[in-house]
PDB file of C-alpha atoms in Angstrom:
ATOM      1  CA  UNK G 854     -28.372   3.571  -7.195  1.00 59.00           C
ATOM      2  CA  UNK G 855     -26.891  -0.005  -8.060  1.00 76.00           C
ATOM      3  CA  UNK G 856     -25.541  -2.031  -5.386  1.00 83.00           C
ATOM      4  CA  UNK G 857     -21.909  -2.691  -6.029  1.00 88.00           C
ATOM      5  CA  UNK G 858     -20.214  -5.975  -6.577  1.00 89.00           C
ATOM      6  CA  UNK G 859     -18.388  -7.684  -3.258  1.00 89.00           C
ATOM      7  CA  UNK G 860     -15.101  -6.766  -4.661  1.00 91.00           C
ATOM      8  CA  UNK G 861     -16.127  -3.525  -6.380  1.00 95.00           C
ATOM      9  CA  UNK G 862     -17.079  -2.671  -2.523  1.00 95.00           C
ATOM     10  CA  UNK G 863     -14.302  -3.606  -0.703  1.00 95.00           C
ATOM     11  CA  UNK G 864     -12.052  -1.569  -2.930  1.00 95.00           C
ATOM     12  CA  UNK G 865     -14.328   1.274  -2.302  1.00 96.00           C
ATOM     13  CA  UNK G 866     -14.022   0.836   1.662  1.00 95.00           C
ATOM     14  CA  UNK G 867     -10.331   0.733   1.162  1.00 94.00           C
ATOM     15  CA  UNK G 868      -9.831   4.231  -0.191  1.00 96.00           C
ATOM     16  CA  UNK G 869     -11.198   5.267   3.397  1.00 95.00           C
ATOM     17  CA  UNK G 870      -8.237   3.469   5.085  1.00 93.00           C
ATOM     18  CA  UNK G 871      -6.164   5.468   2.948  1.00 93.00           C
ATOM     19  CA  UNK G 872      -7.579   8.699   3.471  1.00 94.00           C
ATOM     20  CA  UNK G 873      -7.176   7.508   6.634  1.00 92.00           C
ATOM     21  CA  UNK G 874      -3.622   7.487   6.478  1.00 88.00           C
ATOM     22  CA  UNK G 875      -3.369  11.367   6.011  1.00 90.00           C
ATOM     23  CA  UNK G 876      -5.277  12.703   9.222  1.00 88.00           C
ATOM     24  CA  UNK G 877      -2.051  12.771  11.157  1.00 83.00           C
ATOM     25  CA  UNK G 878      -0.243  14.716   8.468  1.00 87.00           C
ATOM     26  CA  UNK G 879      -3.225  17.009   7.465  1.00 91.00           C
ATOM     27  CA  UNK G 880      -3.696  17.523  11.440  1.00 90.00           C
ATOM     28  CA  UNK G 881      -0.116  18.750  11.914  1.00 87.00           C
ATOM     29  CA  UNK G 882      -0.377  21.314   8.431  1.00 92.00           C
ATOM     30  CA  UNK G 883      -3.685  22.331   9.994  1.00 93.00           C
ATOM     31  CA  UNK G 884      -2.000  24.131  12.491  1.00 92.00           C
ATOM     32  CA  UNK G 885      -3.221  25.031  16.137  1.00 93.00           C
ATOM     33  CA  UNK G 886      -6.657  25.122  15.680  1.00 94.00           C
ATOM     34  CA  UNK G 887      -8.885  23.421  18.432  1.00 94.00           C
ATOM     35  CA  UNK G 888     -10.286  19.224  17.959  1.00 93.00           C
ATOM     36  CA  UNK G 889     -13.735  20.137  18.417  1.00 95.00           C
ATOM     37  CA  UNK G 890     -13.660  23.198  15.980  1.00 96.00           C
ATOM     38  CA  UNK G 891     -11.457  21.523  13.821  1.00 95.00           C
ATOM     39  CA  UNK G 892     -14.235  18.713  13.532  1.00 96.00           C
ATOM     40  CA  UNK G 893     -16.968  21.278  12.689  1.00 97.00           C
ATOM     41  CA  UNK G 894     -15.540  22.827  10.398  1.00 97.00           C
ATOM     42  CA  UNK G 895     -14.371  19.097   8.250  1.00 96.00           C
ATOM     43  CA  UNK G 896     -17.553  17.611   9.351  1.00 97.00           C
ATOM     44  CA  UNK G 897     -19.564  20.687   7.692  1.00 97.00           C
ATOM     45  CA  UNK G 898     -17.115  20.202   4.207  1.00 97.00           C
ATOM     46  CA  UNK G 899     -18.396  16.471   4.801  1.00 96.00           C
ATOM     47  CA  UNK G 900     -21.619  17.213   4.801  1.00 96.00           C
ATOM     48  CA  UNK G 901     -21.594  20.017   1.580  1.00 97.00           C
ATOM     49  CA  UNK G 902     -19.914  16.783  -0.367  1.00 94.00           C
ATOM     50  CA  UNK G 903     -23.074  14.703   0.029  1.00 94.00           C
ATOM     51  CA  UNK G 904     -25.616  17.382  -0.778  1.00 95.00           C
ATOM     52  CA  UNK G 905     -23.635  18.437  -3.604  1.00 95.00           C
ATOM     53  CA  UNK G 906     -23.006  14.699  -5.178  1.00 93.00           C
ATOM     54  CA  UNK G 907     -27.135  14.793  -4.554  1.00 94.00           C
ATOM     55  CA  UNK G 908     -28.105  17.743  -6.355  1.00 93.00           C
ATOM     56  CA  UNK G 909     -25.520  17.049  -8.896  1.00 93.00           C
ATOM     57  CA  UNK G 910     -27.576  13.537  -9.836  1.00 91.00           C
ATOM     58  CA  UNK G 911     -30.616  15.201  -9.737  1.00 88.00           C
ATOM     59  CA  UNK G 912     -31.689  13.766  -6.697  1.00 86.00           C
ATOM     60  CA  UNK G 913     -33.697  15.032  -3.712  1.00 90.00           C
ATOM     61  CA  UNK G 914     -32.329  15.741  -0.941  1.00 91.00           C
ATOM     62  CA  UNK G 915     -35.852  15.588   1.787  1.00 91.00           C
ATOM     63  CA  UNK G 916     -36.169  11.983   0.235  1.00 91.00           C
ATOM     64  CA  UNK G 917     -32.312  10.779   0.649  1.00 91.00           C
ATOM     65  CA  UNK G 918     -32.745  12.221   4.630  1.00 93.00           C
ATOM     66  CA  UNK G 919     -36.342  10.544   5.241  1.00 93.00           C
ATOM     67  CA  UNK G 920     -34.914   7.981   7.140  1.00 94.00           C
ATOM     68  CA  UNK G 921     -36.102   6.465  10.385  1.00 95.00           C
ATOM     69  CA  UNK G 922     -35.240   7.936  13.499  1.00 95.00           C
ATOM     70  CA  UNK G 923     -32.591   4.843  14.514  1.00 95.00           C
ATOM     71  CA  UNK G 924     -31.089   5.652  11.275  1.00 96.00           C
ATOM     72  CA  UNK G 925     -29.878   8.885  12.565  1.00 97.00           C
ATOM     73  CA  UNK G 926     -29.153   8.264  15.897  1.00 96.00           C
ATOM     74  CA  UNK G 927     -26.723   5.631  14.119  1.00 96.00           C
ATOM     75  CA  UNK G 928     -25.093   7.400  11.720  1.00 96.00           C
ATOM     76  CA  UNK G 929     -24.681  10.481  14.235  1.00 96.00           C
ATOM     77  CA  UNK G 930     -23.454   8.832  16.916  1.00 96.00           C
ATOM     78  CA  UNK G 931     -21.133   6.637  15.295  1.00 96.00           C
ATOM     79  CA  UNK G 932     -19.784   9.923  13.705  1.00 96.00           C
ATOM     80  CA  UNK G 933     -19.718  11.926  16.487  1.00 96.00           C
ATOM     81  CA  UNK G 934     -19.749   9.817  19.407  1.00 95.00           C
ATOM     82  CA  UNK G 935     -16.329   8.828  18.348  1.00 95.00           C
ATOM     83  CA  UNK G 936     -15.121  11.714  18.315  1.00 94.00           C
ATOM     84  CA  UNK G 937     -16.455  13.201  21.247  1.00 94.00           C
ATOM     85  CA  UNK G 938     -15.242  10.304  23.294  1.00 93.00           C
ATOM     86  CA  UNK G 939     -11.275  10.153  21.319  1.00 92.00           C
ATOM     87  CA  UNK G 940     -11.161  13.971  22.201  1.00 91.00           C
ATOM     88  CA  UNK G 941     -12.028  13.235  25.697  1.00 92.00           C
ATOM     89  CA  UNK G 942      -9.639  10.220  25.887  1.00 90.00           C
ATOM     90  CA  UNK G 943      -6.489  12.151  24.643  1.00 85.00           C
ATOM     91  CA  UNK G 944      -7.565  15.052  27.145  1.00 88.00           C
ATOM     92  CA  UNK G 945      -7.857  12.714  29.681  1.00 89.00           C
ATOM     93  CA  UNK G 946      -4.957   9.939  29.591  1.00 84.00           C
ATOM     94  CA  UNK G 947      -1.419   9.523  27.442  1.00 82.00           C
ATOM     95  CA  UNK G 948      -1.847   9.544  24.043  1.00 80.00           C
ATOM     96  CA  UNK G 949       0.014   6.411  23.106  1.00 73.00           C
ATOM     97  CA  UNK G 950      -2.010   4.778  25.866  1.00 77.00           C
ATOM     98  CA  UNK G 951      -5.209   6.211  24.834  1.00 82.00           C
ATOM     99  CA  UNK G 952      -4.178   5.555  21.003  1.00 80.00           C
ATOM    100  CA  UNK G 953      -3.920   1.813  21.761  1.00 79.00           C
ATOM    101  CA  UNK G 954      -7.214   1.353  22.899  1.00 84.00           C
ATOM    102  CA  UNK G 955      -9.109   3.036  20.493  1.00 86.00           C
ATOM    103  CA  UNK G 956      -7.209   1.219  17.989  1.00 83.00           C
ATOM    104  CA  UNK G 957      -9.205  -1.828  19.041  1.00 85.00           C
ATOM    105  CA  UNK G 958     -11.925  -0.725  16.664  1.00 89.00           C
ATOM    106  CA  UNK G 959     -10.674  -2.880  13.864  1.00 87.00           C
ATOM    107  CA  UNK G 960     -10.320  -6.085  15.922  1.00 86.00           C
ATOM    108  CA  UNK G 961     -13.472  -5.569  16.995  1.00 88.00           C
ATOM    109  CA  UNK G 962     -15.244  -5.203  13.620  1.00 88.00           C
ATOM    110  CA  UNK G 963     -13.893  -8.137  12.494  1.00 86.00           C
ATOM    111  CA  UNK G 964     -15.287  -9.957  15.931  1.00 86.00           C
ATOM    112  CA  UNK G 965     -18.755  -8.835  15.629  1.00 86.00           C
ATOM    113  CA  UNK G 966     -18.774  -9.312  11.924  1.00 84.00           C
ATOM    114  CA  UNK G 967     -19.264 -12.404  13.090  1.00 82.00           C
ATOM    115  CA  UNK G 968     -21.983 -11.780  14.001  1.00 80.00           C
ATOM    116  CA  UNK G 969     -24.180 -11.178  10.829  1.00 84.00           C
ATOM    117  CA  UNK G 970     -25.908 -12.632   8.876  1.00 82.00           C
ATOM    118  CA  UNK G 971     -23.941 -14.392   5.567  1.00 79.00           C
ATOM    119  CA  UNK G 972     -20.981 -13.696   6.899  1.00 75.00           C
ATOM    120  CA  UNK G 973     -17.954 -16.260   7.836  1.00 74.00           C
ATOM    121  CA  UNK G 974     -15.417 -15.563  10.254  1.00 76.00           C
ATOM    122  CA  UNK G 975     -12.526 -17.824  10.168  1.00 80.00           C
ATOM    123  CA  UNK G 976      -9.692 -18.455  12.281  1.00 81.00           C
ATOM    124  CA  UNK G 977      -6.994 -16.585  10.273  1.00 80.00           C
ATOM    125  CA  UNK G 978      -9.474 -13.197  10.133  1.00 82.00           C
ATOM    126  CA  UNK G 979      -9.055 -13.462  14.014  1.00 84.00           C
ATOM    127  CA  UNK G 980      -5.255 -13.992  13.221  1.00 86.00           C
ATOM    128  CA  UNK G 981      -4.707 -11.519  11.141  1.00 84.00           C
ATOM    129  CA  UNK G 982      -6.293  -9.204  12.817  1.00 84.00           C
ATOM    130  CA  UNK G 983      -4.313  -9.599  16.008  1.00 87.00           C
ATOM    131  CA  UNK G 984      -1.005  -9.537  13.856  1.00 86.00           C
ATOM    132  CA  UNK G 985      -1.780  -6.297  12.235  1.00 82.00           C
ATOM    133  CA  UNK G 986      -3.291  -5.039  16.002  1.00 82.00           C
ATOM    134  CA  UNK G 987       0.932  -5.890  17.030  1.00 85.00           C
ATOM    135  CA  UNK G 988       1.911  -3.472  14.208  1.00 81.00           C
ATOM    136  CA  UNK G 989      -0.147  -1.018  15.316  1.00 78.00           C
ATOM    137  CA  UNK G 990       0.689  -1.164  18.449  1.00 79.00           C
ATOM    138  CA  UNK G 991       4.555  -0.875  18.190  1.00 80.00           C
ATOM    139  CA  UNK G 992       3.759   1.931  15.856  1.00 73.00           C
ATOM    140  CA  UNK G 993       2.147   3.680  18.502  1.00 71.00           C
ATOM    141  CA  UNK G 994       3.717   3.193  20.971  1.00 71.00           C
ATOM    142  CA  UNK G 995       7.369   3.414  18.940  1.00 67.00           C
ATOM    143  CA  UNK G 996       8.360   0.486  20.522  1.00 67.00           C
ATOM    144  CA  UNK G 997       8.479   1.027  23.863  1.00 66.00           C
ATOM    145  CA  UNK G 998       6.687   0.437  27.024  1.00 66.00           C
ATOM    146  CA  UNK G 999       2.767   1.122  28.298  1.00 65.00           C
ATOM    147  CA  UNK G1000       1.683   2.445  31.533  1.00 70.00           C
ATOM    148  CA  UNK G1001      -1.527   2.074  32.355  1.00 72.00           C
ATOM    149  CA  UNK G1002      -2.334   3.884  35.883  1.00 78.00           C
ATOM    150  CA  UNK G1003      -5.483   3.758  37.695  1.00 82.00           C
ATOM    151  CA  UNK G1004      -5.432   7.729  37.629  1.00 85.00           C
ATOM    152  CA  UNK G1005      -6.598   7.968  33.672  1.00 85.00           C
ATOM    153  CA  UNK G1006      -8.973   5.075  34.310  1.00 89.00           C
ATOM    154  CA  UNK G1007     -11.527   7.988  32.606  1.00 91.00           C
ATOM    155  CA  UNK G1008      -9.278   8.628  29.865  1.00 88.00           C
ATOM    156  CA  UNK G1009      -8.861   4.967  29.052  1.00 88.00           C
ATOM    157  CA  UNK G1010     -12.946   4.219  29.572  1.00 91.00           C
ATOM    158  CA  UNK G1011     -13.435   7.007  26.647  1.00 92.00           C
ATOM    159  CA  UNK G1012     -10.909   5.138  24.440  1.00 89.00           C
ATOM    160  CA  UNK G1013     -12.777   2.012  24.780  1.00 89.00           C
ATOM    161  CA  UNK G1014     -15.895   3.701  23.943  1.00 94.00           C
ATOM    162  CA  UNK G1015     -14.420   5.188  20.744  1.00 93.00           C
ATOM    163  CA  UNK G1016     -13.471   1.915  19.488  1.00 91.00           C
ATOM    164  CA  UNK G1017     -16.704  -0.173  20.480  1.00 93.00           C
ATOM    165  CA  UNK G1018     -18.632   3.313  19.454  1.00 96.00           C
ATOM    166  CA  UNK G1019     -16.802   2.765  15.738  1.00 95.00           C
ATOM    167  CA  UNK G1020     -16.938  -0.791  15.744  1.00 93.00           C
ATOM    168  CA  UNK G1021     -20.061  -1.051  16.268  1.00 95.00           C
ATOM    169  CA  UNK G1022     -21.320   1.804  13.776  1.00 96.00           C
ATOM    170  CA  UNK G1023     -19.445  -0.029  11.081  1.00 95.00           C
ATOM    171  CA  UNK G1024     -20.795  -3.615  11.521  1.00 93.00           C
ATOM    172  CA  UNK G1025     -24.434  -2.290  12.135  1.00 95.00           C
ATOM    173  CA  UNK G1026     -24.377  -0.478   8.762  1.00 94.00           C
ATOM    174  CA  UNK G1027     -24.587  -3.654   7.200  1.00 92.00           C
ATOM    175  CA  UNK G1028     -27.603  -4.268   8.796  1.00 92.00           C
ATOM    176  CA  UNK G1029     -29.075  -1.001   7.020  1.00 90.00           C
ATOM    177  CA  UNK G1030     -27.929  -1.683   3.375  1.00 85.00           C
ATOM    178  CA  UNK G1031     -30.519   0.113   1.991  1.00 90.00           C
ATOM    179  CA  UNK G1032     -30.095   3.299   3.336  1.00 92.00           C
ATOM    180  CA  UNK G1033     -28.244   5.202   0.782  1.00 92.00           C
ATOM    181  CA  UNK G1034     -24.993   6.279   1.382  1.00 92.00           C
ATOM    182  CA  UNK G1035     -26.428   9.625   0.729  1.00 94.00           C
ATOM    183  CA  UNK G1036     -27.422  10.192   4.134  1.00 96.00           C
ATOM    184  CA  UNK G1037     -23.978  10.311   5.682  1.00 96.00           C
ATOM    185  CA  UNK G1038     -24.335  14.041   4.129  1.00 96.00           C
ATOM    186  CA  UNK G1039     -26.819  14.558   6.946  1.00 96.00           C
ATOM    187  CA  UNK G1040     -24.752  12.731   9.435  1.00 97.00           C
ATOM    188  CA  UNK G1041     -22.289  14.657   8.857  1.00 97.00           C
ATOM    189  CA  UNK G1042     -24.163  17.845   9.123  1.00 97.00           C
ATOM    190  CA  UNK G1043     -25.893  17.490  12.375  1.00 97.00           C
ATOM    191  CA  UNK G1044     -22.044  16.073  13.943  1.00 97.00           C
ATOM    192  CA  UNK G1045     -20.866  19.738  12.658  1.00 97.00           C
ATOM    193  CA  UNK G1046     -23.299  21.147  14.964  1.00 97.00           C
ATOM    194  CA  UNK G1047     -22.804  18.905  18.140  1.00 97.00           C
ATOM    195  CA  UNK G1048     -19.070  19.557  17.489  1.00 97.00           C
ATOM    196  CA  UNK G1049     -19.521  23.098  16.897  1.00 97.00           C
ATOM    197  CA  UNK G1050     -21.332  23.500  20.302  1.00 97.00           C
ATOM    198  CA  UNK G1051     -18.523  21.285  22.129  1.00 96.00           C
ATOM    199  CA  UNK G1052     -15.931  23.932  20.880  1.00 96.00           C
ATOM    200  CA  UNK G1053     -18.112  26.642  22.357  1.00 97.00           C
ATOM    201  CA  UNK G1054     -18.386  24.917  25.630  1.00 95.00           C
ATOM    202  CA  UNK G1055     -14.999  23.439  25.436  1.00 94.00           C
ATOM    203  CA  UNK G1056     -12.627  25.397  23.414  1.00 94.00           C
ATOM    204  CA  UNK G1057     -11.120  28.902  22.454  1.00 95.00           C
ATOM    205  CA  UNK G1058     -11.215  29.789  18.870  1.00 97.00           C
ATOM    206  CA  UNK G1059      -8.238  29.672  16.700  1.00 96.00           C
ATOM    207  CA  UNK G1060      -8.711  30.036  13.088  1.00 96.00           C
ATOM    208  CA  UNK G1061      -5.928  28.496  10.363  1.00 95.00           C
ATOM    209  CA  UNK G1062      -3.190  31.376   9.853  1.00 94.00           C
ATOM    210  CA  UNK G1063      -2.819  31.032   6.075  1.00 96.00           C
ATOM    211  CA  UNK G1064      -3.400  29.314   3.111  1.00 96.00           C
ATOM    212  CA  UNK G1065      -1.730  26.165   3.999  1.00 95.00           C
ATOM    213  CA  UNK G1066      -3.364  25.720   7.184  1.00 95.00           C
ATOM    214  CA  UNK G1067      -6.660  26.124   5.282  1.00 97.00           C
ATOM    215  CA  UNK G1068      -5.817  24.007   2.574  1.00 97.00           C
ATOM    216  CA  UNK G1069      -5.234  21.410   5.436  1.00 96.00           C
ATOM    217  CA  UNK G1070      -8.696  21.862   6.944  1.00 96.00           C
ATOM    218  CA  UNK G1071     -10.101  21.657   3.336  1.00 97.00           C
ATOM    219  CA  UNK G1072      -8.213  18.480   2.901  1.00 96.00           C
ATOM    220  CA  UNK G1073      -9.206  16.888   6.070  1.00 96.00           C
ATOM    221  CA  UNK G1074     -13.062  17.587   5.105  1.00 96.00           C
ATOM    222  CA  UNK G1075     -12.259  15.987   1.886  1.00 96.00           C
ATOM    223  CA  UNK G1076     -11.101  13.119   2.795  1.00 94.00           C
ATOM    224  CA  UNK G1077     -10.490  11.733   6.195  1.00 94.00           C
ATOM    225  CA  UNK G1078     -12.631  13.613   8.508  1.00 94.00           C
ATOM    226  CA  UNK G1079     -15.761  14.087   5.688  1.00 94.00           C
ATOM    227  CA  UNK G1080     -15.501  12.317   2.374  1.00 94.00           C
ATOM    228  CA  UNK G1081     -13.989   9.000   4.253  1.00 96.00           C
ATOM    229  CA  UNK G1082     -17.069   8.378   5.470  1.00 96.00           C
ATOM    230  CA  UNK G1083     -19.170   7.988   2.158  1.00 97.00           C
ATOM    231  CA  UNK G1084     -16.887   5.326   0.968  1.00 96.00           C
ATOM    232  CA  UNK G1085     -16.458   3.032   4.546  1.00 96.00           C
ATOM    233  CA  UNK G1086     -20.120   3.421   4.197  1.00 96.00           C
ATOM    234  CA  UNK G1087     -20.299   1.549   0.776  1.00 96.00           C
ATOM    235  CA  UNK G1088     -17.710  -1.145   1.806  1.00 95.00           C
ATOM    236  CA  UNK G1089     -19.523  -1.466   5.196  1.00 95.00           C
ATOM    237  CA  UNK G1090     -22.476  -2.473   3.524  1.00 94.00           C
ATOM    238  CA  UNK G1091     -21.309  -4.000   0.827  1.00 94.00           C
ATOM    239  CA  UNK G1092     -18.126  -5.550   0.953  1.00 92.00           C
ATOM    240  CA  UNK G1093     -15.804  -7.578   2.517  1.00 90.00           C
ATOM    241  CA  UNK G1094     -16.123  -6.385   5.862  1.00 90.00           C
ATOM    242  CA  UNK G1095     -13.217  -8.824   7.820  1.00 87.00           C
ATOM    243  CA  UNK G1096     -10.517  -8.212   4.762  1.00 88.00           C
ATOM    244  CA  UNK G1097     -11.410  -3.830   5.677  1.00 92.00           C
ATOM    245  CA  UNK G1098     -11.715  -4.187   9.433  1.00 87.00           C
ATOM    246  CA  UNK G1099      -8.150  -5.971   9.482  1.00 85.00           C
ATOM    247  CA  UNK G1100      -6.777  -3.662   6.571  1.00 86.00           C
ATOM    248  CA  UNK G1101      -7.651  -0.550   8.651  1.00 87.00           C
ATOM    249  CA  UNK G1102      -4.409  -0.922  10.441  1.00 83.00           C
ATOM    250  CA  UNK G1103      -2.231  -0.010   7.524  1.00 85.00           C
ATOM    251  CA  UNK G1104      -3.762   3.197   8.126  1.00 84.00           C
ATOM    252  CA  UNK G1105      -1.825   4.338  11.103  1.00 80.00           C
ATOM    253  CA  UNK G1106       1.259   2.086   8.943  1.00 82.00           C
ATOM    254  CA  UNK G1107       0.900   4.532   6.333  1.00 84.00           C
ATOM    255  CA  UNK G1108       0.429   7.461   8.424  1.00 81.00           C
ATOM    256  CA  UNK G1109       3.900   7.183   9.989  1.00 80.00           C
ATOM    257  CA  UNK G1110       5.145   6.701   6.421  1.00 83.00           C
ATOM    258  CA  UNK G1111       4.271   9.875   5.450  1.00 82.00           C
ATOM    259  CA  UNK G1112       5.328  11.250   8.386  1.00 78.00           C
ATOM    260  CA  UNK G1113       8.148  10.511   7.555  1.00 81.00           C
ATOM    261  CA  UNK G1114       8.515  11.152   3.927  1.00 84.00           C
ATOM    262  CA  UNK G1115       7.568  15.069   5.088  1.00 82.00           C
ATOM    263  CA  UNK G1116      10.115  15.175   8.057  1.00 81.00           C
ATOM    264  CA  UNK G1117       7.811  15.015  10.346  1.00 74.00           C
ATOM    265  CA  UNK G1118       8.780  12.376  12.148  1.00 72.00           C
ATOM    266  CA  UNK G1119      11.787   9.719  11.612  1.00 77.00           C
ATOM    267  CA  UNK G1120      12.515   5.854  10.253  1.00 78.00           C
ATOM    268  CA  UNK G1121      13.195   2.917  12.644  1.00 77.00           C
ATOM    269  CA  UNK G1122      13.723  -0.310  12.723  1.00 81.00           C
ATOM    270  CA  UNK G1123      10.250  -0.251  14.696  1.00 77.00           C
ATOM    271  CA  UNK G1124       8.226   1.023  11.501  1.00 78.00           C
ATOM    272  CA  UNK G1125       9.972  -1.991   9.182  1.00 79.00           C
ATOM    273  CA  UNK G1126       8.789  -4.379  11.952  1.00 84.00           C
ATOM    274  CA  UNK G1127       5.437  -3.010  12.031  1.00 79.00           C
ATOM    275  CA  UNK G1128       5.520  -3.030   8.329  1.00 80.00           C
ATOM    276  CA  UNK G1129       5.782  -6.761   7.979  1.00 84.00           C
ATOM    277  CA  UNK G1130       2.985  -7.036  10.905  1.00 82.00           C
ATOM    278  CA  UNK G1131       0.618  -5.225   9.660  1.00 80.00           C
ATOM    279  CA  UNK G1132       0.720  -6.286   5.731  1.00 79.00           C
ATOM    280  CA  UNK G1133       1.267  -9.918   7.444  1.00 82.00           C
ATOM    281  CA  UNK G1134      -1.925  -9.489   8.731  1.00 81.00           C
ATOM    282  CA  UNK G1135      -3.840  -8.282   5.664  1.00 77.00           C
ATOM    283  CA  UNK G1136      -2.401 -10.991   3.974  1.00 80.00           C
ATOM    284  CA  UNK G1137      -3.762 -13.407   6.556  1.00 80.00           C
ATOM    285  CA  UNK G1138      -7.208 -11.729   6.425  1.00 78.00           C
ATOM    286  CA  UNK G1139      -7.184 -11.815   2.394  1.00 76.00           C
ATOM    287  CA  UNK G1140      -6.518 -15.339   2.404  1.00 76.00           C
ATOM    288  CA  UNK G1141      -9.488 -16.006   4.820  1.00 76.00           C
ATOM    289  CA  UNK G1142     -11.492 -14.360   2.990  1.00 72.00           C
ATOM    290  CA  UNK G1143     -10.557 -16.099  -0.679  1.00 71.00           C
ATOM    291  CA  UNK G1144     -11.040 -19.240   1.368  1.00 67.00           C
ATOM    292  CA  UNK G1145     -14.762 -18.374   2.793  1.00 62.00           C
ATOM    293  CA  UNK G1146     -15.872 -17.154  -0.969  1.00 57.00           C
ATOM    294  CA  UNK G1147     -14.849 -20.592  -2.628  1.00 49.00           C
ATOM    295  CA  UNK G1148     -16.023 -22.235   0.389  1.00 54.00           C
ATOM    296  CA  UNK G1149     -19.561 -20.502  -0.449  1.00 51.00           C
TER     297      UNK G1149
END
């Protein structure tokens, strides 16, 4: 396949964000079925996508999953390690609480980015990035108060490791830039199983009650909890990986948006203010990033 163009990359990466932006809604129209069976069953829609798209292009499948063995245990447990350990987190502390700190994820990114090879950070990624982390924050919070208690000190330990799990995932793909996209079909695949078994262990079954429920699951394996992960692959590896890490926080932005555009949930001054935050941020991050590829 040809390697895409910088910007042709980070545009790609961005339609993740925005998928992104429609878990919460998709999770509510889903109904009452359980995290960790809700995950198989989107992970396993995630996976059909990518062996589909490879059969479709003629391609073989045994070659696009001959990959080395840290490949997988990448791709897999950036998938479902995160997972795992945000379903453990809201089980195990307040969600706001727990929210917050997995949030970190897209600070981070941009921090370790940092860390690679070719690529600049500059002082107004950092910036932006903490900007749009403020937006997020009041967002999830709704612009009130935290608690942090000693009692959820597990709940708030899993958090953490969802967002350096992520984080780290994301920034490491770049490292791998010639392992095909493809192979997030596999990724996907094998997280359908570990999540499948968690429900077992874990969970009752509850299936979706009608159409619209199952719509919603087919949605979420679609987009954000499947097909999401084919494109933040691509602009991972390939694009502008500050500009996406600090543009990730419009996702929760756009999330409450829609919430409330459905009913779901209601406007405040607090969304406005995050508004302005978070695109403050981007904005912040974009600039950066112009800057760095003249600078070049």
């Amino acid at each position: 396949m040809t390697t895409p163009s910088r910007s042709l990359a980070t545009s790609i990466g961005f339609l993740a964000i925005l998928s992104w932006a429609l878990l919460a809604l998709l999770t509510v129209l889903s109904g009452k079925v359980p995290p960790f069976q809700l995950s198989a069953l989107c992970f396993l829609i995630g996976g059909l996508i990518g062996l589909v798209a490879i059969v479709a292009r003629g391609g073989s499948v045994r070659q696009r999953f001959t990959q080395p063995l840290r490949i997988w245990l990448l791709g897999v447990g950036g998938i479902f390690g995160y997972h795992f350990f945000y379903f453990t987190a809201l089980r195990n502390a307040p969600p706001a609480e727990a929210n917050l700190i997995a949030n970190l994820w897209p600070l981070l990114i941009v921090l370790f980015s940092g860390l690679l090879p070719g690529e600049s950070l500059r002082p107004f990624h950092l910036v932006g990035a903490l900007a749009a982390l403020s937006g997020a924050t009041l967002l999830v919070t709704n612009g009130g108060s935290l608690e942090f208690e000693t009692r959820y000190v597990l709940g708030y330990a899993a958090a953490l490791a969802c967002a350096f799990i992520w984080s780290t995932y994301s920034v490491t793909s770049r490292l791998v830039g010639r392992v095909p996209s493809d192979v997030v079909a596999g990724f996907c695949l094998l997280a359908s199983v570990l999540a499948a078994l968690c429900h077992v262990i874990l969970e009752e079954t509850v299936w979706p009650q009608n159409a619209g429920e199952w719509a919603a699951v087919v949605g979420l394996g679609l987009g954000p909890v499947g097909g999401a992960f084919y494109v933040w692959d691509v602009g991972m590896k390939h694009g502008d990986i500050q500009l996406l890490g600090v543009g990730s926080y419009a996702a929760p932005l756009i999330a409450t948006i829609l919430l409330v555009a459905f009913g779901i949930a209601a406007p405040s001054k607090v969304l406005f203010l995050a508004a302005i935050l978070i695109a403050g941020g981007a904005g912040l991050a974009a600039f950066a990033s112009a800057r760095a590829g003249k600078s070049r």
